[in-house]
CSV table of C-alpha atoms in Angstrom, one decimal:
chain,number,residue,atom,x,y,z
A,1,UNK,CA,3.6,-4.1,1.4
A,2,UNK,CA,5.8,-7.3,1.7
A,3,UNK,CA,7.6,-9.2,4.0
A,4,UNK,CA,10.5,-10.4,2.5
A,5,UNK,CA,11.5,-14.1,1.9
A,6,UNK,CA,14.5,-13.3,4.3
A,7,UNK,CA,12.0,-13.0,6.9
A,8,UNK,CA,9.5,-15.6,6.3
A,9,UNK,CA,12.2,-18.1,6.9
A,10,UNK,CA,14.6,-16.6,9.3
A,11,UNK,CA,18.1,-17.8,9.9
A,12,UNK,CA,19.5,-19.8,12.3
A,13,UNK,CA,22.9,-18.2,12.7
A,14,UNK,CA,22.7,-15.2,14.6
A,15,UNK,CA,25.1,-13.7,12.4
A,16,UNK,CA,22.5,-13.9,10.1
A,17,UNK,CA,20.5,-12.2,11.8
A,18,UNK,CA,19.6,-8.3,12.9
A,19,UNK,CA,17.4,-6.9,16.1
A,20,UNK,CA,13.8,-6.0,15.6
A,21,UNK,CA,14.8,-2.4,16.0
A,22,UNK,CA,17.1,-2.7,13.2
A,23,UNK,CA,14.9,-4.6,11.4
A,24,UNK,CA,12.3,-1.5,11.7
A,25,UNK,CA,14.3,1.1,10.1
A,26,UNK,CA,15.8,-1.3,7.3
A,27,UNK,CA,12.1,-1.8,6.5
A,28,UNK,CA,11.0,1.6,6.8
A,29,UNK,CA,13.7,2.4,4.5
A,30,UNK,CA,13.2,0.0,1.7
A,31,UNK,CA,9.4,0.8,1.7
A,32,UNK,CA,10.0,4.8,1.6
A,33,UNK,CA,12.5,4.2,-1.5
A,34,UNK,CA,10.4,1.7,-3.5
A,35,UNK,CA,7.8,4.4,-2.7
A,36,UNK,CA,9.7,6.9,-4.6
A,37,UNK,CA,9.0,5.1,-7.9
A,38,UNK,CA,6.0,3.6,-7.3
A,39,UNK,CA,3.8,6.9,-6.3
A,40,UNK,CA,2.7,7.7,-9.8
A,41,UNK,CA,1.0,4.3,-9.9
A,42,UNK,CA,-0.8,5.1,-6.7
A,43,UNK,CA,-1.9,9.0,-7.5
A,44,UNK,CA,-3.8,7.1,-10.9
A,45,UNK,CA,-5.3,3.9,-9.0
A,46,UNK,CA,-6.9,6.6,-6.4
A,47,UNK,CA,-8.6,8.6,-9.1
A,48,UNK,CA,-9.7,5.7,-10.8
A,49,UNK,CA,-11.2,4.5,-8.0
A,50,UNK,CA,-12.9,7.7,-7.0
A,51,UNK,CA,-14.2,8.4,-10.9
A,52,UNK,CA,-17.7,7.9,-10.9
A,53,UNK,CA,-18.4,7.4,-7.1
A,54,UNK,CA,-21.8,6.7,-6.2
A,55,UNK,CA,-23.1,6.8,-9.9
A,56,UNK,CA,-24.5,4.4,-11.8
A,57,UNK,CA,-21.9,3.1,-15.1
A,58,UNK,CA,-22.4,5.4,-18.2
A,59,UNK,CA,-24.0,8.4,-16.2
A,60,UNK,CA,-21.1,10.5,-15.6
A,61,UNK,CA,-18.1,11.6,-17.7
A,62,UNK,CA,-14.6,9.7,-17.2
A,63,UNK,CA,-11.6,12.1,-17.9
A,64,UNK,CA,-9.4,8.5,-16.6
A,65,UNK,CA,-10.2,5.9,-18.9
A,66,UNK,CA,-7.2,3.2,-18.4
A,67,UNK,CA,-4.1,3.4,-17.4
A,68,UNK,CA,-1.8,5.2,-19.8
A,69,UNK,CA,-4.9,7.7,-20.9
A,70,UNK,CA,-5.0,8.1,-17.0
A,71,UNK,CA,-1.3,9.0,-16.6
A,72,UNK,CA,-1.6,11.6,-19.5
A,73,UNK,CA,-5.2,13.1,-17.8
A,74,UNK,CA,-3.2,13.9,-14.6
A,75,UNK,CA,0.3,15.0,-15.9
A,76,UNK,CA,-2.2,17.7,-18.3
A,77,UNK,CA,-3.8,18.5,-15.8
A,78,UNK,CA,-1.3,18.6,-12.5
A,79,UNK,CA,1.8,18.7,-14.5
A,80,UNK,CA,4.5,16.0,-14.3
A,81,UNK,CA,5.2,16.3,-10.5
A,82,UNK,CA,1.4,15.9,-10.7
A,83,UNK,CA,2.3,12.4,-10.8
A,84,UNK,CA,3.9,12.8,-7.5
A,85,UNK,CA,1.0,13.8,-5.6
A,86,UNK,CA,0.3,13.2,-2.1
A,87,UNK,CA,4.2,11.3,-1.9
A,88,UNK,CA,5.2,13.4,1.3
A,89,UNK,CA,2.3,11.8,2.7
A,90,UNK,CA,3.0,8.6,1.2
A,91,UNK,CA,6.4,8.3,2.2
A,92,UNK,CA,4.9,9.3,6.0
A,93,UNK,CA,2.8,5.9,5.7
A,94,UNK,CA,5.2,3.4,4.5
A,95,UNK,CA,7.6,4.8,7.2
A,96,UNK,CA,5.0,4.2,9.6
A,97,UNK,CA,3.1,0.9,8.6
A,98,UNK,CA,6.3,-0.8,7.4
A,99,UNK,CA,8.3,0.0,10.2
A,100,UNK,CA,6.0,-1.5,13.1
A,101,UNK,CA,5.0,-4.3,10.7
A,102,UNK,CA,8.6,-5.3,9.8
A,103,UNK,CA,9.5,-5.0,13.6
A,104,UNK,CA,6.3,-6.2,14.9
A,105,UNK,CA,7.0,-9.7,12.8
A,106,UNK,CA,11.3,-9.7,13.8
A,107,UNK,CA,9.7,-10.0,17.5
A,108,UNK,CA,7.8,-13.2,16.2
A,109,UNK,CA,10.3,-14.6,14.1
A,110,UNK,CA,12.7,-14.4,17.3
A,111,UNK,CA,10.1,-15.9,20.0
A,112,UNK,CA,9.6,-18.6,16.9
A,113,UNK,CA,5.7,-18.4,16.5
A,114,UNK,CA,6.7,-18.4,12.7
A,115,UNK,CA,8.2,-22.0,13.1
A,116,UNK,CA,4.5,-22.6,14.1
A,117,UNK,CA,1.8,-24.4,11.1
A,118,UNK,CA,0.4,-21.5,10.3
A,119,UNK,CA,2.4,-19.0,11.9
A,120,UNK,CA,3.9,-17.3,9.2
A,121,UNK,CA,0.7,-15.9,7.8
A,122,UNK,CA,-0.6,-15.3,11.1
A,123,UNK,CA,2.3,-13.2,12.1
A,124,UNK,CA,2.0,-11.2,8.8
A,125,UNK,CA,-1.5,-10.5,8.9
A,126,UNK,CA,-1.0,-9.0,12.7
A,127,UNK,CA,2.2,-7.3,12.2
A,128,UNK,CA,0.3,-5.8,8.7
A,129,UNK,CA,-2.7,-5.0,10.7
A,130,UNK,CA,-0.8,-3.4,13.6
A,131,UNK,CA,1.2,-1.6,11.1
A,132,UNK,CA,-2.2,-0.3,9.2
A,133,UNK,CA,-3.3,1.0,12.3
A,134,UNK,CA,-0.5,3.3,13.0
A,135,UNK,CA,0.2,4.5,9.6
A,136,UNK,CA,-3.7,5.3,9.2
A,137,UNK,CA,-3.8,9.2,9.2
A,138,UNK,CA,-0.9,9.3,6.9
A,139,UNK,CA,-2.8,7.6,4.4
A,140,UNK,CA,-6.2,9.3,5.1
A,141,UNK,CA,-3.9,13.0,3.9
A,142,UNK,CA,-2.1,10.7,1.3
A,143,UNK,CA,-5.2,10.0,-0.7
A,144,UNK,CA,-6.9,12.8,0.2
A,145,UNK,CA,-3.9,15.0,-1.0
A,146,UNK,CA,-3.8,12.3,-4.4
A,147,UNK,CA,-7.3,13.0,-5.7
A,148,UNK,CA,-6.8,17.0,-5.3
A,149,UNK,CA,-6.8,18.4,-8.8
A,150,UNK,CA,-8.4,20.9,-11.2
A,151,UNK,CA,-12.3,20.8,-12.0
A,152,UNK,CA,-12.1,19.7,-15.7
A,153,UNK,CA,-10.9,16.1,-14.0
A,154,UNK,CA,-11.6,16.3,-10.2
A,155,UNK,CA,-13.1,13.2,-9.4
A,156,UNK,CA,-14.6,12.6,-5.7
A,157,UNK,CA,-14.3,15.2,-2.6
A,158,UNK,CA,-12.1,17.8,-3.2
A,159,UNK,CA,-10.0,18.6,0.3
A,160,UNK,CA,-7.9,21.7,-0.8
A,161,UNK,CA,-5.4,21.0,1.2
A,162,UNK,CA,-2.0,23.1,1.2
A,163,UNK,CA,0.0,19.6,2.1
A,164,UNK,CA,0.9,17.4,5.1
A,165,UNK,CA,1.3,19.5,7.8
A,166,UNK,CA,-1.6,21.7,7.1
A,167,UNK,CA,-4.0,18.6,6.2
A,168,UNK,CA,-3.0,17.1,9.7
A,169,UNK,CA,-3.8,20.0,11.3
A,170,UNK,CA,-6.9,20.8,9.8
A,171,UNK,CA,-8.4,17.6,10.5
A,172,UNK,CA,-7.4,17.5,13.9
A,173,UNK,CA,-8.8,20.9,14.4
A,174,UNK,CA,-12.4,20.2,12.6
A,175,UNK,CA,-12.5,16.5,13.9
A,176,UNK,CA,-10.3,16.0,16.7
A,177,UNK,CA,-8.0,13.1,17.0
A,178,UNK,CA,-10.6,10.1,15.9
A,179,UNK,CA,-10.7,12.0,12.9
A,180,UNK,CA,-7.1,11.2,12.1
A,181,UNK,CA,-8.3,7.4,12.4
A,182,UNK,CA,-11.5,8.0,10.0
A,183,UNK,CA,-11.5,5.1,7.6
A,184,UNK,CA,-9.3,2.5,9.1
A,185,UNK,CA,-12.1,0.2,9.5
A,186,UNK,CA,-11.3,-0.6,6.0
A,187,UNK,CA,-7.1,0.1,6.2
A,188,UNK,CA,-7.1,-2.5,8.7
A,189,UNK,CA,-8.7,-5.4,7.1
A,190,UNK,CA,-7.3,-4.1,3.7
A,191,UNK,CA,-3.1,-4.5,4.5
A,192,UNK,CA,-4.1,-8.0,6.5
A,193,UNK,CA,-5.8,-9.9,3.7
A,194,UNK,CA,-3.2,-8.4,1.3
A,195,UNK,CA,-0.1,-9.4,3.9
A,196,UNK,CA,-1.4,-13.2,4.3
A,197,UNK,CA,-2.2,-13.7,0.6
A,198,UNK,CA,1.0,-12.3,0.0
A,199,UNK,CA,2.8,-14.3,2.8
A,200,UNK,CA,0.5,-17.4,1.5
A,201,UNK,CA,1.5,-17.0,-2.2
A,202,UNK,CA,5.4,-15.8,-3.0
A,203,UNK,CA,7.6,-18.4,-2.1
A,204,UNK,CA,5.8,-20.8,-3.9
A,205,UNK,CA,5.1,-18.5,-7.0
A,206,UNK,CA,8.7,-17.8,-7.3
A,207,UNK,CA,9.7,-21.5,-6.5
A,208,UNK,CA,7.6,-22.4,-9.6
A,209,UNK,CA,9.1,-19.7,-11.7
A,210,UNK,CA,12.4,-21.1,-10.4
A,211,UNK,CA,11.6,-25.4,-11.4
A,212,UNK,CA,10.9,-23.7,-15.1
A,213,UNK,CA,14.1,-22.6,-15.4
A,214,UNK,CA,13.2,-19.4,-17.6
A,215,UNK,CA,16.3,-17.6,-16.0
A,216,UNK,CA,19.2,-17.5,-14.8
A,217,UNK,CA,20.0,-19.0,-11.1
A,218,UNK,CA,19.2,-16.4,-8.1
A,219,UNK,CA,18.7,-13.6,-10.7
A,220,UNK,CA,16.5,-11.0,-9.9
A,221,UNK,CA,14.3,-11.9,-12.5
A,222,UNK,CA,13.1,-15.0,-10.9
A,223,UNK,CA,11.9,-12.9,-8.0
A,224,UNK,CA,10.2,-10.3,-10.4
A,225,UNK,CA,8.1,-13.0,-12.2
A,226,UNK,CA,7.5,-14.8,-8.4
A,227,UNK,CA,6.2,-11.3,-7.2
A,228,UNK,CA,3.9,-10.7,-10.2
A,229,UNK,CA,2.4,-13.9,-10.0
A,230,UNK,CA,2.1,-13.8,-6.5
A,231,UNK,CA,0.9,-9.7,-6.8
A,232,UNK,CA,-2.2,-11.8,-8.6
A,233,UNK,CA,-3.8,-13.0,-5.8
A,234,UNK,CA,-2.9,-10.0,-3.4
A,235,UNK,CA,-4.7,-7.9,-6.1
A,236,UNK,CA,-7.7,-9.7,-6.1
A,237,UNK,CA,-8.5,-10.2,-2.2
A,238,UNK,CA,-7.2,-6.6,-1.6
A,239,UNK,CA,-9.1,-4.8,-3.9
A,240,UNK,CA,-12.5,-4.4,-2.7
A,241,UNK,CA,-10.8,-3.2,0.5
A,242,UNK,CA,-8.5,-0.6,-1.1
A,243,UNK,CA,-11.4,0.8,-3.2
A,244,UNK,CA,-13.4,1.1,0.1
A,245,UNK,CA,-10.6,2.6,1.8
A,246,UNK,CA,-9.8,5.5,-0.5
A,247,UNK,CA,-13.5,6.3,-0.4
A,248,UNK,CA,-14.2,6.4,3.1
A,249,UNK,CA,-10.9,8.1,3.6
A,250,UNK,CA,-11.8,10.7,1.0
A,251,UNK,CA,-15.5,11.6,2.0
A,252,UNK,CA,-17.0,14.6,3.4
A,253,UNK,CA,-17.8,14.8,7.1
A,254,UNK,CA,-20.1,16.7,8.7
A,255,UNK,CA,-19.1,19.3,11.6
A,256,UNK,CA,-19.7,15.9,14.1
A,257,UNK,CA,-16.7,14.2,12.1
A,258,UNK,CA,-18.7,11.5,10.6
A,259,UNK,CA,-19.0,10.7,6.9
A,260,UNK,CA,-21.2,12.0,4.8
A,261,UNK,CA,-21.5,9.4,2.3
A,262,UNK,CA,-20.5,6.1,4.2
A,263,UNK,CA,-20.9,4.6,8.1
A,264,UNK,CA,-18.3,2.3,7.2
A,265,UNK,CA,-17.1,-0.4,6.0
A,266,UNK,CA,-20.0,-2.8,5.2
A,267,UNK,CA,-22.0,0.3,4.9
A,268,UNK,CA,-19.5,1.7,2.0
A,269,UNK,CA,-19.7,-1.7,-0.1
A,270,UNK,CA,-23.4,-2.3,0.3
A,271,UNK,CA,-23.5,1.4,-1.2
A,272,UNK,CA,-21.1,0.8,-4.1
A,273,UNK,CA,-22.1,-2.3,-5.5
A,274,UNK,CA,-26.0,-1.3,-5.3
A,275,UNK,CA,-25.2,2.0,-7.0
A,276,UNK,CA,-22.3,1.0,-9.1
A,277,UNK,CA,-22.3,-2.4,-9.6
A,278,UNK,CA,-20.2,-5.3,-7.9
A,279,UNK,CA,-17.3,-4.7,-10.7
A,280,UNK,CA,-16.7,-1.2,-9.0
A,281,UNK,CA,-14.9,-2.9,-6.0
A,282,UNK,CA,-12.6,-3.5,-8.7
A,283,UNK,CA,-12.0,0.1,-10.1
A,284,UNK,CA,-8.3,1.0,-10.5
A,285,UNK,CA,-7.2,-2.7,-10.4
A,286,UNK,CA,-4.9,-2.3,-13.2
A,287,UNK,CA,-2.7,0.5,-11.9
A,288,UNK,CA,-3.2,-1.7,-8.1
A,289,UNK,CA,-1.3,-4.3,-9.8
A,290,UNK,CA,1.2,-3.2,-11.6
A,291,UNK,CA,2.2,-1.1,-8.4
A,292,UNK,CA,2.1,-4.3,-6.3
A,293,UNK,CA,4.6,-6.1,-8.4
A,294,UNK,CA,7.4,-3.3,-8.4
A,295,UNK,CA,6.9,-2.0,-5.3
A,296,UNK,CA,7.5,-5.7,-4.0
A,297,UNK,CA,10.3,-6.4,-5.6
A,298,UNK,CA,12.0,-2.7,-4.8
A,299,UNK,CA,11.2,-3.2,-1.0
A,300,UNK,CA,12.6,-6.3,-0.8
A,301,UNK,CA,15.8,-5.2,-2.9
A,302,UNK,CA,16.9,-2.4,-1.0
A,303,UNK,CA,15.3,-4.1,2.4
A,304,UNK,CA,18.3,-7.1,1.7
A,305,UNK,CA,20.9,-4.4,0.2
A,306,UNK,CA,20.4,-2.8,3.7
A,307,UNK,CA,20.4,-5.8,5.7
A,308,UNK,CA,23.8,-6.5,4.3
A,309,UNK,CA,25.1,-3.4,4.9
A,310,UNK,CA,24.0,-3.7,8.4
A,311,UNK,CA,25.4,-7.1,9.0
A,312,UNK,CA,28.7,-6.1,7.7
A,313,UNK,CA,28.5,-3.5,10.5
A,314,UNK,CA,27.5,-5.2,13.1
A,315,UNK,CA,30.4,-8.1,12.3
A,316,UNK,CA,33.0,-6.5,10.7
A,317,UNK,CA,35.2,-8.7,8.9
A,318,UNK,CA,33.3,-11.5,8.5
């Protein structure tokens, strides 16, 4: 869910440089193959966070207890590819959201509102909240796809839905086309705060991990440890929203289309910590950030390995 360091600071040269256009499929890319690895991560963090919805602590079983007992609940249960769930669906998002948001942010960066105090995080938070907005019915099938499993360790609504196609048209049919956009009252605020802390945070985490000399120069490592430090404070402004998100995305509805256990946003955290307890906005934190780290550093590998590629093609022989 990064912008990359590349971008934040943009080159001068043009040579350096690649259209918005470009810049939307490079990111779209990067983001769909750090996906790929990081889905397992997400399939755990969404049934952490739907286990015990609604309930209050110690009054309801808890088939995912942690994260590695949690990885072992679902590949018993689901099987390995279990692990996989819901990563059509997933890939369908990051394609989306990352796409606008990488090209919605090249626009800035080119009419230099990211040379403006401030603008940098500004331009993130839009470009992420733009990019939210389009990519939100792909995540409302992701999760809702993710928490499908067997009784002995459902957890939440169950959707029993045959896959992508058939989840989007099911909704559409039973809701209509707002339905597609239930929940991104919270996907919205969710990738913003978690784009600006992010934006706000990485080059000077991985500047530090840089003066400390711990590794080589410009090895990857560097940017690892930089992410992971920075994946710190993303994780803990982003979390209440994620939680809230997979829950209003994964709630019943009624044959009106609205939820049956939230009206929203404020509605859905009100509910949670009175029920639950304030520490719930935190469920599934620990998968949330070890995703975050990796899938950072993986979009932002392949986004650059692309970008080189694509310079080399667009100035051969340079």
């Amino acid at each position: 869910m990064t912008l990359t360091q590349a971008q934040m600071a943009p080159a001068t040269d043009s040579r350096e440089m690649v259209s918005p256009a470009v810049d939307l499929v490079l990111g779209a890319s990067a983001c769909c193959l750090a996906c790929v690895f990081t889905n397992p991560l997400e399939v755990v963090k969404t049934r952490l966070q739907l286990q015990g919805e609604l309930q209050a602590p110690g009054t309801y079983p808890r088939p995912y207890r942690g994260f590695v007992s949690s990885v072992t609940a679902v590949a018993r249960a689901d099987g390995l590819w279990g692990l996989q769930k819901g990563l059509a669906a997933g890939l369908l998002y990051q394609g989306l959201m990352n796409g606008v948001r990488f090209y919605c942010y090249s626009l800035a960066c080119q009419a230099g509102l990211t040379q403006q105090p401030g603008g940098t995080v500004v331009a993130g938070a839009v470009a992420g909240a733009l990019g939210a907005f389009v990519g939100s019915p792909a995540y409302l099938v992701k999760t809702q796809l993710q928490a499908q499993t067997g009784a002995a360790v459902a957890v939440g609504h169950q959707h029993q839905h045959q896959g992508v196609l058939s989840a989007l048209e099911t909704i559409w049919r039973q809701q209509g086309m707002l339905g597609l956009w239930r929940g991104v009252g919270a996907a919205v605020p969710r990738v913003t705060v978690g784009s600006a802390a992010q934006l706000a945070t990485f080059t000077s985490a991985k500047a530090w991990v840089q003066d400390q000399q711990w590794f080589l120069e410009d090895s990857w490592l560097a940017t690892l440890a930089g992410g992971m430090i920075s994946s710190i404070a993303v994780v803990a402004v982003m979390a209440p929203f994620d939680v809230v998100s997979t829950r209003l995305y994964n709630q019943p509805v009624d044959r009106a289309g609205r939820g049956q256990l939230y009206g929203g946003l404020t509605d859905c955290l009100v509910k949670t910590c009175q029920q639950e307890g304030p520490l719930a906005l935190y469920k599934g934190v620990g998968p949330a950030y070890l995703r975050l780290g990796p899938h950072t550093i993986l979009s932002m590998f392949f986004w650059d390995e692309l970008r080189k590629l694509a310079l080399r093609a667009q100035h051969p022989g340079t």
